[in-house]
The first five atom37 places (N, CA, C, CB, O) and aatype in JSON, in Angstrom:
{
  "aatype": [12, 1, 1, 13, 11, 15, 8, 15, 9, 7, 19, 3, 5, 7, 15, 1, 19, 10, 13, 15, 3, 18, 9, 3, 7, 7, 14, 12, 17, 16, 7, 3, 7, 14, 1, 6, 13, 1, 13, 6, 6, 11, 13, 15, 6, 14, 18, 19, 15, 0, 14, 9, 9, 8, 9, 15, 12, 15, 12, 17, 3, 15, 3, 8, 11, 16, 2, 5, 1, 19, 3, 9, 15, 0, 3, 6, 9, 16, 6, 16, 7, 13, 16, 9, 19, 13, 11, 16, 17, 7, 3, 15, 1, 19, 0, 1, 19, 1, 0, 15, 17, 16, 0, 16, 7, 6, 10, 14, 8, 6, 3, 3, 17, 5, 10, 18],
  "atom_mask": [
    [1, 1, 1, 1, 1],
    [1, 1, 1, 1, 1],
    [1, 1, 1, 1, 1],
    [1, 1, 1, 1, 1],
    [1, 1, 1, 1, 1],
    [1, 1, 1, 1, 1],
    [1, 1, 1, 1, 1],
    [1, 1, 1, 1, 1],
    [1, 1, 1, 1, 1],
    [1, 1, 1, 0, 1],
    [1, 1, 1, 1, 1],
    [1, 1, 1, 1, 1],
    [1, 1, 1, 1, 1],
    [1, 1, 1, 0, 1],
    [1, 1, 1, 1, 1],
    [1, 1, 1, 1, 1],
    [1, 1, 1, 1, 1],
    [1, 1, 1, 1, 1],
    [1, 1, 1, 1, 1],
    [1, 1, 1, 1, 1],
    [1, 1, 1, 1, 1],
    [1, 1, 1, 1, 1],
    [1, 1, 1, 1, 1],
    [1, 1, 1, 1, 1],
    [1, 1, 1, 0, 1],
    [1, 1, 1, 0, 1],
    [1, 1, 1, 1, 1],
    [1, 1, 1, 1, 1],
    [1, 1, 1, 1, 1],
    [1, 1, 1, 1, 1],
    [1, 1, 1, 0, 1],
    [1, 1, 1, 1, 1],
    [1, 1, 1, 0, 1],
    [1, 1, 1, 1, 1],
    [1, 1, 1, 1, 1],
    [1, 1, 1, 1, 1],
    [1, 1, 1, 1, 1],
    [1, 1, 1, 1, 1],
    [1, 1, 1, 1, 1],
    [1, 1, 1, 1, 1],
    [1, 1, 1, 1, 1],
    [1, 1, 1, 1, 1],
    [1, 1, 1, 1, 1],
    [1, 1, 1, 1, 1],
    [1, 1, 1, 1, 1],
    [1, 1, 1, 1, 1],
    [1, 1, 1, 1, 1],
    [1, 1, 1, 1, 1],
    [1, 1, 1, 1, 1],
    [1, 1, 1, 1, 1],
    [1, 1, 1, 1, 1],
    [1, 1, 1, 1, 1],
    [1, 1, 1, 1, 1],
    [1, 1, 1, 1, 1],
    [1, 1, 1, 1, 1],
    [1, 1, 1, 1, 1],
    [1, 1, 1, 1, 1],
    [1, 1, 1, 1, 1],
    [1, 1, 1, 1, 1],
    [1, 1, 1, 1, 1],
    [1, 1, 1, 1, 1],
    [1, 1, 1, 1, 1],
    [1, 1, 1, 1, 1],
    [1, 1, 1, 1, 1],
    [1, 1, 1, 1, 1],
    [1, 1, 1, 1, 1],
    [1, 1, 1, 1, 1],
    [1, 1, 1, 1, 1],
    [1, 1, 1, 1, 1],
    [1, 1, 1, 1, 1],
    [1, 1, 1, 1, 1],
    [1, 1, 1, 1, 1],
    [1, 1, 1, 1, 1],
    [1, 1, 1, 1, 1],
    [1, 1, 1, 1, 1],
    [1, 1, 1, 1, 1],
    [1, 1, 1, 1, 1],
    [1, 1, 1, 1, 1],
    [1, 1, 1, 1, 1],
    [1, 1, 1, 1, 1],
    [1, 1, 1, 0, 1],
    [1, 1, 1, 1, 1],
    [1, 1, 1, 1, 1],
    [1, 1, 1, 1, 1],
    [1, 1, 1, 1, 1],
    [1, 1, 1, 1, 1],
    [1, 1, 1, 1, 1],
    [1, 1, 1, 1, 1],
    [1, 1, 1, 1, 1],
    [1, 1, 1, 0, 1],
    [1, 1, 1, 1, 1],
    [1, 1, 1, 1, 1],
    [1, 1, 1, 1, 1],
    [1, 1, 1, 1, 1],
    [1, 1, 1, 1, 1],
    [1, 1, 1, 1, 1],
    [1, 1, 1, 1, 1],
    [1, 1, 1, 1, 1],
    [1, 1, 1, 1, 1],
    [1, 1, 1, 1, 1],
    [1, 1, 1, 1, 1],
    [1, 1, 1, 1, 1],
    [1, 1, 1, 1, 1],
    [1, 1, 1, 1, 1],
    [1, 1, 1, 0, 1],
    [1, 1, 1, 1, 1],
    [1, 1, 1, 1, 1],
    [1, 1, 1, 1, 1],
    [1, 1, 1, 1, 1],
    [1, 1, 1, 1, 1],
    [1, 1, 1, 1, 1],
    [1, 1, 1, 1, 1],
    [1, 1, 1, 1, 1],
    [1, 1, 1, 1, 1],
    [1, 1, 1, 1, 1],
    [1, 1, 1, 1, 1]
  ],
  "atom_positions": [
    [[0.85, -1.17, 0.0], [0.0, 0.0, 0.0], [0.9, 1.24, 0.0], [-0.97, 0.0, 1.23], [1.96, 1.25, 0.61]],
    [[0.45, 2.24, -0.68], [1.2, 3.5, -0.7], [0.41, 4.54, 0.08], [1.45, 3.98, -2.17], [-0.77, 4.76, -0.17]],
    [[1.08, 5.19, 1.01], [0.46, 6.26, 1.8], [0.98, 7.59, 1.3], [0.75, 6.09, 3.34], [2.18, 7.74, 1.05]],
    [[0.09, 8.56, 1.15], [0.47, 9.89, 0.7], [0.63, 10.79, 1.92], [-0.59, 10.47, -0.28], [-0.16, 10.71, 2.86]],
    [[1.65, 11.65, 1.89], [1.97, 12.53, 3.02], [1.18, 13.83, 2.99], [3.44, 12.83, 3.05], [1.28, 14.62, 3.93]],
    [[0.44, 14.06, 1.96], [-0.2, 15.36, 1.75], [-1.71, 15.2, 1.67], [0.34, 16.02, 0.48], [-2.23, 14.13, 1.35]],
    [[-2.39, 16.29, 1.97], [-3.84, 16.32, 1.77], [-4.16, 16.8, 0.36], [-4.52, 17.22, 2.81], [-5.32, 16.88, -0.03]],
    [[-3.11, 17.11, -0.39], [-3.29, 17.59, -1.75], [-2.99, 16.45, -2.72], [-2.37, 18.83, -2.04], [-1.85, 16.25, -3.15]],
    [[-4.04, 15.7, -3.06], [-3.91, 14.54, -3.94], [-4.49, 14.91, -5.3], [-4.64, 13.29, -3.34], [-5.55, 15.52, -5.4]],
    [[-3.77, 14.54, -6.35], [-4.21, 14.84, -7.7], [-4.51, 13.58, -8.47], [0.0, 0.0, 0.0], [-3.82, 12.57, -8.33]],
    [[-5.55, 13.64, -9.28], [-5.91, 12.55, -10.18], [-5.93, 13.12, -11.59], [-7.29, 11.89, -9.8], [-6.69, 14.04, -11.88]],
    [[-5.1, 12.59, -12.45], [-5.03, 13.0, -13.85], [-5.44, 11.79, -14.68], [-3.59, 13.51, -14.25], [-5.27, 10.65, -14.25]],
    [[-5.96, 12.03, -15.86], [-6.36, 10.9, -16.7], [-6.27, 11.28, -18.16], [-7.78, 10.43, -16.36], [-6.26, 12.46, -18.52]],
    [[-6.21, 10.27, -19.0], [-6.14, 10.51, -20.42], [-6.49, 9.27, -21.21], [0.0, 0.0, 0.0], [-6.61, 8.18, -20.67]],
    [[-6.66, 9.47, -22.5], [-6.97, 8.38, -23.42], [-6.31, 8.71, -24.75], [-8.52, 8.18, -23.58], [-6.36, 9.86, -25.21]],
    [[-5.69, 7.72, -25.38], [-4.94, 7.98, -26.61], [-4.99, 6.76, -27.51], [-3.49, 8.35, -26.29], [-4.78, 5.63, -27.06]],
    [[-5.27, 6.99, -28.8], [-5.11, 5.93, -29.8], [-3.61, 5.76, -29.99], [-5.86, 6.27, -31.17], [-2.92, 6.71, -30.38]],
    [[-3.1, 4.56, -29.74], [-1.67, 4.32, -29.83], [-1.21, 4.11, -31.27], [-1.3, 3.11, -28.99], [-0.16, 4.61, -31.67]],
    [[-2.0, 3.38, -32.03], [-1.66, 3.15, -33.43], [-2.9, 2.66, -34.17], [-0.5, 2.12, -33.57], [-3.85, 2.17, -33.56]],
    [[-2.86, 2.8, -35.48], [-3.89, 2.27, -36.39], [-3.15, 1.6, -37.55], [-4.89, 3.43, -36.92], [-3.18, 2.09, -38.69]],
    [[-2.48, 0.5, -37.25], [-1.57, -0.13, -38.22], [-2.26, -0.78, -39.4], [-0.75, -1.15, -37.52], [-1.6, -1.06, -40.41]],
    [[-3.55, -1.03, -39.33], [-4.25, -1.6, -40.49], [-4.35, -0.59, -41.62], [-5.65, -2.08, -40.08], [-4.5, -0.98, -42.78]],
    [[-4.27, 0.7, -41.31], [-4.4, 1.75, -42.33], [-3.18, 1.78, -43.25], [-4.58, 3.12, -41.67], [-3.32, 1.87, -44.47]],
    [[-1.99, 1.71, -42.65], [-0.78, 1.84, -43.45], [0.1, 0.59, -43.46], [0.03, 2.99, -42.96], [1.27, 0.66, -43.84]],
    [[-0.45, -0.55, -43.03], [0.31, -1.79, -43.05], [1.45, -1.82, -42.04], [0.0, 0.0, 0.0], [2.49, -2.41, -42.3]],
    [[1.24, -1.18, -40.88], [2.26, -1.11, -39.85], [2.57, -2.47, -39.23], [0.0, 0.0, 0.0], [1.87, -3.45, -39.5]],
    [[3.61, -2.54, -38.4], [4.11, -3.81, -37.88], [3.15, -4.57, -36.96], [5.36, -3.57, -37.15], [3.2, -5.8, -36.9]],
    [[2.28, -3.87, -36.26], [1.33, -4.59, -35.38], [0.31, -5.37, -36.22], [0.6, -3.59, -34.44], [-0.23, -6.38, -35.77]],
    [[0.06, -4.9, -37.43], [-0.92, -5.54, -38.31], [-0.27, -6.55, -39.26], [-1.67, -4.49, -39.12], [-0.84, -7.61, -39.52]],
    [[0.91, -6.24, -39.77], [1.54, -7.09, -40.78], [2.73, -7.88, -40.25], [1.98, -6.26, -41.94], [3.18, -8.82, -40.91]],
    [[3.25, -7.54, -39.08], [4.45, -8.18, -38.56], [4.19, -9.53, -37.94], [0.0, 0.0, 0.0], [3.05, -10.0, -37.84]],
    [[5.28, -10.16, -37.54], [5.24, -11.47, -36.9], [6.31, -11.48, -35.81], [5.47, -12.63, -37.93], [7.32, -10.79, -35.94]],
    [[6.1, -12.24, -34.76], [7.06, -12.29, -33.67], [6.86, -11.15, -32.69], [0.0, 0.0, 0.0], [5.82, -10.49, -32.72]],
    [[7.85, -10.91, -31.82], [7.71, -9.86, -30.8], [7.68, -8.47, -31.44], [8.86, -9.94, -29.79], [8.52, -8.13, -32.27]],
    [[6.7, -7.67, -31.01], [6.57, -6.28, -31.46], [6.2, -5.42, -30.27], [5.52, -6.14, -32.6], [5.51, -5.87, -29.35]],
    [[6.67, -4.18, -30.31], [6.43, -3.27, -29.19], [6.18, -1.86, -29.72], [7.62, -3.27, -28.2], [6.82, -1.42, -30.68]],
    [[5.23, -1.17, -29.08], [4.97, 0.24, -29.37], [5.06, 1.0, -28.06], [3.57, 0.44, -30.06], [4.49, 0.57, -27.05]],
    [[5.76, 2.14, -28.06], [5.92, 2.96, -26.87], [5.47, 4.39, -27.18], [7.39, 2.95, -26.37], [5.72, 4.91, -28.26]],
    [[4.79, 5.0, -26.2], [4.34, 6.39, -26.35], [4.56, 7.12, -25.04], [2.85, 6.46, -26.79], [4.13, 6.65, -23.99]],
    [[5.22, 8.27, -25.1], [5.45, 9.09, -23.9], [4.23, 9.97, -23.64], [6.71, 9.97, -24.06], [3.78, 10.71, -24.51]],
    [[3.72, 9.88, -22.43], [2.54, 10.64, -22.0], [2.99, 11.61, -20.91], [1.38, 9.7, -21.47], [3.77, 11.23, -20.04]],
    [[2.52, 12.86, -20.96], [2.86, 13.87, -19.96], [1.63, 14.19, -19.11], [3.4, 15.17, -20.64], [0.5, 14.21, -19.61]],
    [[1.85, 14.44, -17.82], [0.76, 14.83, -16.92], [0.45, 16.3, -17.12], [1.13, 14.54, -15.44], [1.28, 17.06, -17.62]],
    [[-0.75, 16.71, -16.73], [-1.15, 18.11, -16.9], [-0.39, 19.03, -15.95], [-2.65, 18.25, -16.68], [-0.24, 20.22, -16.22]],
    [[0.1, 18.49, -14.83], [0.99, 19.22, -13.93], [1.82, 18.2, -13.16], [0.2, 20.17, -12.96], [1.38, 17.07, -12.99]],
    [[3.01, 18.59, -12.68], [3.88, 17.62, -12.01], [3.35, 17.2, -10.63], [5.27, 18.21, -11.85], [2.68, 17.96, -9.94]],
    [[3.67, 15.97, -10.28], [3.41, 15.43, -8.95], [4.65, 15.64, -8.08], [3.02, 13.92, -9.01], [5.71, 15.97, -8.61]],
    [[4.53, 15.45, -6.77], [5.66, 15.53, -5.86], [6.63, 14.37, -6.11], [5.18, 15.53, -4.39], [7.85, 14.55, -6.1]],
    [[6.08, 13.19, -6.34], [6.85, 11.99, -6.66], [6.07, 11.21, -7.71], [7.13, 11.11, -5.36], [4.94, 11.55, -8.04]],
    [[6.67, 10.17, -8.22], [6.01, 9.37, -9.26], [4.66, 8.86, -8.76], [6.91, 8.18, -9.7], [4.6, 8.23, -7.7]],
    [[3.57, 9.12, -9.5], [2.24, 8.7, -9.05], [1.99, 7.21, -9.35], [1.15, 9.55, -9.73], [2.81, 6.54, -9.99]],
    [[0.89, 6.73, -8.88], [0.42, 5.39, -9.2], [-0.34, 5.48, -10.52], [-0.48, 4.79, -8.04], [-1.18, 6.36, -10.69]],
    [[-0.06, 4.57, -11.44], [-0.7, 4.58, -12.76], [-1.56, 3.34, -12.92], [0.37, 4.65, -13.89], [-1.12, 2.22, -12.65]],
    [[-2.78, 3.55, -13.36], [-3.65, 2.45, -13.8], [-3.83, 2.63, -15.3], [-5.06, 2.43, -13.04], [-4.23, 3.71, -15.75]],
    [[-3.54, 1.6, -16.08], [-3.65, 1.7, -17.53], [-4.41, 0.49, -18.06], [-2.25, 1.8, -18.19], [-4.25, -0.63, -17.56]],
    [[-5.24, 0.72, -19.06], [-6.02, -0.37, -19.66], [-6.29, -0.04, -21.12], [-7.35, -0.61, -18.89], [-6.13, 1.09, -21.56]],
    [[-6.71, -1.05, -21.84], [-7.14, -0.82, -23.23], [-8.61, -0.46, -23.21], [-6.88, -2.08, -24.13], [-9.42, -1.18, -22.64]],
    [[-8.95, 0.64, -23.84], [-10.35, 1.05, -23.92], [-10.92, 0.79, -25.31], [-10.49, 2.54, -23.56], [-12.12, 0.95, -25.53]],
    [[-10.06, 0.37, -26.25], [-10.5, -0.09, -27.57], [-9.42, -0.99, -28.11], [-10.79, 1.11, -28.54], [-8.23, -0.68, -28.04]],
    [[-9.84, -2.12, -28.65], [-8.9, -3.1, -29.19], [-9.53, -3.72, -30.42], [-8.51, -4.19, -28.14], [-10.6, -4.33, -30.33]],
    [[-8.88, -3.57, -31.56], [-9.36, -4.1, -32.83], [-8.31, -5.07, -33.34], [-9.66, -2.96, -33.87], [-7.19, -4.66, -33.64]],
    [[-8.66, -6.36, -33.43], [-7.68, -7.36, -33.85], [-8.3, -8.35, -34.82], [-7.12, -8.1, -32.63], [-9.52, -8.44, -34.95]],
    [[-7.44, -9.08, -35.51], [-7.86, -10.09, -36.48], [-8.37, -11.32, -35.74], [-6.68, -10.46, -37.43], [-7.7, -11.84, -34.85]],
    [[-9.54, -11.79, -36.11], [-10.11, -12.96, -35.44], [-9.49, -14.28, -35.9], [-11.61, -13.0, -35.66], [-9.78, -15.32, -35.31]],
    [[-8.67, -14.26, -36.92], [-8.08, -15.48, -37.47], [-6.78, -15.88, -36.78], [-7.83, -15.32, -38.94], [-6.26, -16.97, -37.01]],
    [[-6.24, -15.01, -35.94], [-4.98, -15.29, -35.25], [-5.19, -15.23, -33.75], [-3.87, -14.29, -35.68], [-6.2, -14.72, -33.27]],
    [[-4.22, -15.76, -33.01], [-4.28, -15.68, -31.55], [-4.19, -14.22, -31.12], [-3.14, -16.51, -30.9], [-3.48, -13.42, -31.72]],
    [[-4.92, -13.9, -30.07], [-4.94, -12.53, -29.57], [-4.07, -12.46, -28.32], [-6.4, -12.06, -29.26], [-4.47, -12.86, -27.23]],
    [[-2.87, -11.92, -28.53], [-1.89, -11.81, -27.45], [-1.59, -10.33, -27.23], [-0.58, -12.61, -27.77], [-1.32, -9.6, -28.19]],
    [[-1.64, -9.89, -25.98], [-1.41, -8.46, -25.72], [-0.87, -8.27, -24.31], [-2.71, -7.65, -25.92], [-1.22, -9.0, -23.38]],
    [[-0.01, -7.29, -24.18], [0.52, -6.87, -22.89], [0.57, -5.35, -22.92], [1.94, -7.51, -22.58], [1.22, -4.77, -23.8]],
    [[-0.09, -4.69, -21.98], [-0.06, -3.22, -21.91], [0.36, -2.83, -20.5], [-1.47, -2.6, -22.27], [-0.1, -3.4, -19.51]],
    [[1.26, -1.84, -20.42], [1.79, -1.45, -19.11], [2.27, -0.01, -19.14], [2.93, -2.39, -18.67], [2.36, 0.61, -20.2]],
    [[2.58, 0.5, -17.95], [3.19, 1.83, -17.79], [4.64, 1.61, -17.37], [2.41, 2.71, -16.73], [4.94, 0.77, -16.52]],
    [[5.54, 2.37, -17.98], [6.97, 2.23, -17.72], [7.57, 3.63, -17.55], [7.68, 1.45, -18.86], [6.96, 4.61, -17.96]],
    [[8.74, 3.71, -16.96], [9.47, 4.97, -16.82], [8.59, 6.07, -16.19], [9.99, 5.42, -18.19], [8.52, 7.18, -16.71]],
    [[7.94, 5.73, -15.09], [7.02, 6.66, -14.42], [7.83, 7.68, -13.62], [6.02, 5.9, -13.49], [8.66, 7.3, -12.8]],
    [[7.58, 8.96, -13.88], [8.25, 10.04, -13.15], [7.18, 11.01, -12.64], [9.29, 10.78, -14.06], [5.98, 10.78, -12.79]],
    [[7.64, 12.1, -12.04], [6.72, 13.13, -11.55], [6.0, 13.86, -12.68], [7.48, 14.14, -10.7], [4.94, 14.44, -12.46]],
    [[6.56, 13.83, -13.89], [6.01, 14.6, -15.01], [5.34, 13.76, -16.1], [7.09, 15.42, -15.62], [4.67, 14.32, -16.98]],
    [[5.52, 12.46, -16.08], [4.9, 11.63, -17.11], [5.33, 10.18, -17.03], [0.0, 0.0, 0.0], [5.98, 9.76, -16.07]],
    [[4.97, 9.42, -18.05], [5.3, 8.0, -18.1], [5.23, 7.54, -19.55], [4.33, 7.17, -17.2], [4.83, 8.29, -20.43]],
    [[5.63, 6.31, -19.78], [5.6, 5.72, -21.12], [4.57, 4.6, -21.14], [7.0, 5.2, -21.54], [4.62, 3.69, -20.32]],
    [[3.64, 4.67, -22.1], [2.7, 3.58, -22.35], [3.43, 2.55, -23.21], [1.37, 4.1, -23.05], [4.02, 2.91, -24.23]],
    [[3.39, 1.28, -22.8], [4.06, 0.21, -23.55], [3.01, -0.82, -23.95], [5.2, -0.44, -22.7], [2.33, -1.4, -23.1]],
    [[2.89, -1.05, -25.26], [2.01, -2.08, -25.79], [2.86, -3.12, -26.49], [0.94, -1.48, -26.77], [3.72, -2.78, -27.31]],
    [[2.63, -4.4, -26.17], [3.4, -5.49, -26.79], [2.45, -6.57, -27.31], [4.41, -6.09, -25.78], [1.39, -6.83, -26.74]],
    [[2.88, -7.19, -28.38], [2.24, -8.41, -28.88], [3.33, -9.3, -29.44], [1.14, -8.08, -29.96], [4.48, -8.88, -29.57]],
    [[2.99, -10.54, -29.77], [3.99, -11.49, -30.24], [3.32, -12.59, -31.06], [4.77, -12.09, -29.05], [2.1, -12.62, -31.2]],
    [[4.13, -13.48, -31.6], [3.62, -14.58, -32.4], [2.96, -14.07, -33.67], [0.0, 0.0, 0.0], [3.43, -13.12, -34.29]],
    [[1.87, -14.73, -34.04], [1.17, -14.36, -35.28], [0.03, -13.37, -35.05], [0.62, -15.6, -35.96], [-0.77, -13.11, -35.96]],
    [[-0.07, -12.8, -33.85], [-1.15, -11.86, -33.53], [-1.14, -10.68, -34.5], [-1.03, -11.36, -32.08], [-0.08, -10.14, -34.83]],
    [[-2.33, -10.3, -34.94], [-2.48, -9.14, -35.84], [-3.4, -8.14, -35.13], [-3.07, -9.57, -37.25], [-4.59, -8.38, -34.95]],
    [[-2.81, -7.02, -34.75], [-3.55, -5.99, -34.03], [-3.71, -4.79, -34.95], [-2.82, -5.58, -32.69], [-2.72, -4.19, -35.39]],
    [[-4.96, -4.45, -35.24], [-5.25, -3.35, -36.18], [-5.06, -1.99, -35.5], [-6.68, -3.47, -36.73], [-4.41, -1.1, -36.05]],
    [[-5.63, -1.83, -34.3], [-5.51, -0.56, -33.59], [-5.84, -0.76, -32.12], [-6.45, 0.51, -34.21], [-6.52, -1.72, -31.73]],
    [[-5.34, 0.17, -31.32], [-5.52, 0.11, -29.87], [-5.66, 1.53, -29.33], [-4.33, -0.63, -29.18], [-4.95, 2.44, -29.77]],
    [[-6.58, 1.71, -28.38], [-6.66, 2.95, -27.61], [-6.4, 2.58, -26.15], [-8.07, 3.66, -27.8], [-7.0, 1.65, -25.62]],
    [[-5.52, 3.32, -25.51], [-5.21, 3.1, -24.1], [-5.8, 4.25, -23.28], [-3.66, 3.0, -23.87], [-5.75, 5.41, -23.69]],
    [[-6.36, 3.91, -22.13], [-6.85, 4.9, -21.17], [-6.08, 4.72, -19.88], [-8.39, 4.77, -20.94], [-5.76, 3.59, -19.49]],
    [[-5.78, 5.83, -19.2], [-4.98, 5.76, -17.99], [-5.48, 6.75, -16.94], [-3.51, 6.02, -18.31], [-6.13, 7.75, -17.25]],
    [[-5.15, 6.42, -15.7], [-5.42, 7.29, -14.57], [-4.16, 7.33, -13.69], [-6.67, 6.81, -13.76], [-3.59, 6.29, -13.38]],
    [[-3.75, 8.52, -13.31], [-2.61, 8.7, -12.41], [-3.12, 9.33, -11.11], [-1.49, 9.6, -13.07], [-3.89, 10.29, -11.13]],
    [[-2.69, 8.78, -9.98], [-3.08, 9.29, -8.67], [-1.83, 9.48, -7.84], [-4.09, 8.32, -7.96], [-1.03, 8.56, -7.67]],
    [[-1.66, 10.68, -7.31], [-0.47, 10.93, -6.51], [-0.54, 12.24, -5.75], [0.0, 0.0, 0.0], [-1.51, 12.99, -5.83]],
    [[0.53, 12.48, -5.02], [0.65, 13.66, -4.16], [1.05, 14.87, -5.0], [1.68, 13.41, -3.04], [1.98, 14.81, -5.8]],
    [[0.33, 15.97, -4.81], [0.63, 17.23, -5.5], [1.35, 18.18, -4.57], [-0.66, 17.88, -6.03], [1.19, 18.11, -3.35]],
    [[2.15, 19.07, -5.13], [2.77, 20.1, -4.29], [1.7, 21.01, -3.69], [3.8, 20.93, -5.1], [0.65, 21.25, -4.3]],
    [[1.96, 21.52, -2.51], [1.03, 22.41, -1.85], [1.73, 23.74, -1.62], [0.51, 21.8, -0.5], [2.95, 23.77, -1.43]],
    [[1.0, 24.83, -1.63], [1.6, 26.16, -1.47], [2.28, 26.33, -0.12], [0.54, 27.24, -1.64], [3.15, 27.19, 0.02]],
    [[1.9, 25.53, 0.87], [2.52, 25.62, 2.19], [3.78, 24.75, 2.32], [1.53, 25.22, 3.24], [4.44, 24.79, 3.36]],
    [[4.11, 23.99, 1.29], [5.33, 23.17, 1.33], [6.56, 24.07, 1.35], [5.38, 22.21, 0.12], [6.62, 25.07, 0.64]],
    [[7.53, 23.72, 2.15], [8.77, 24.47, 2.24], [9.77, 23.9, 1.27], [9.33, 24.46, 3.67], [9.87, 22.68, 1.12]],
    [[10.49, 24.77, 0.61], [11.57, 24.37, -0.28], [12.88, 24.85, 0.33], [11.38, 24.94, -1.71], [13.1, 26.05, 0.45]],
    [[13.73, 23.93, 0.7], [15.05, 24.28, 1.24], [16.06, 24.16, 0.13], [15.43, 23.38, 2.45], [16.13, 23.14, -0.56]],
    [[16.86, 25.21, -0.02], [17.87, 25.21, -1.08], [19.26, 25.19, -0.51], [17.71, 26.41, -1.97], [20.23, 25.18, -1.26]]
  ]
}
């Protein structure tokens, strides 16, 4: 469990289409074997420390003739943003994906002291 030291908690959220590889024959649609897509996402304002991220697919369009393999996660989480990581492998054919995320963490407060 993570405990926050502040009464100033922020929740940020977003949703992004990561790719539409069926349109231009991209690797998620035409490739084979391990494939990965990464996208850097920025928060609307910085947190005091790296927040907790919940990420999920809110739209997934794939070929029904192949196995559906997918791994989605948040990586490189900092106070200002994180990287969305989507992976597939084998013969999976993924046409497009939209990821939705929520970040929850401690925000700076005007009464916080900064020692230099």
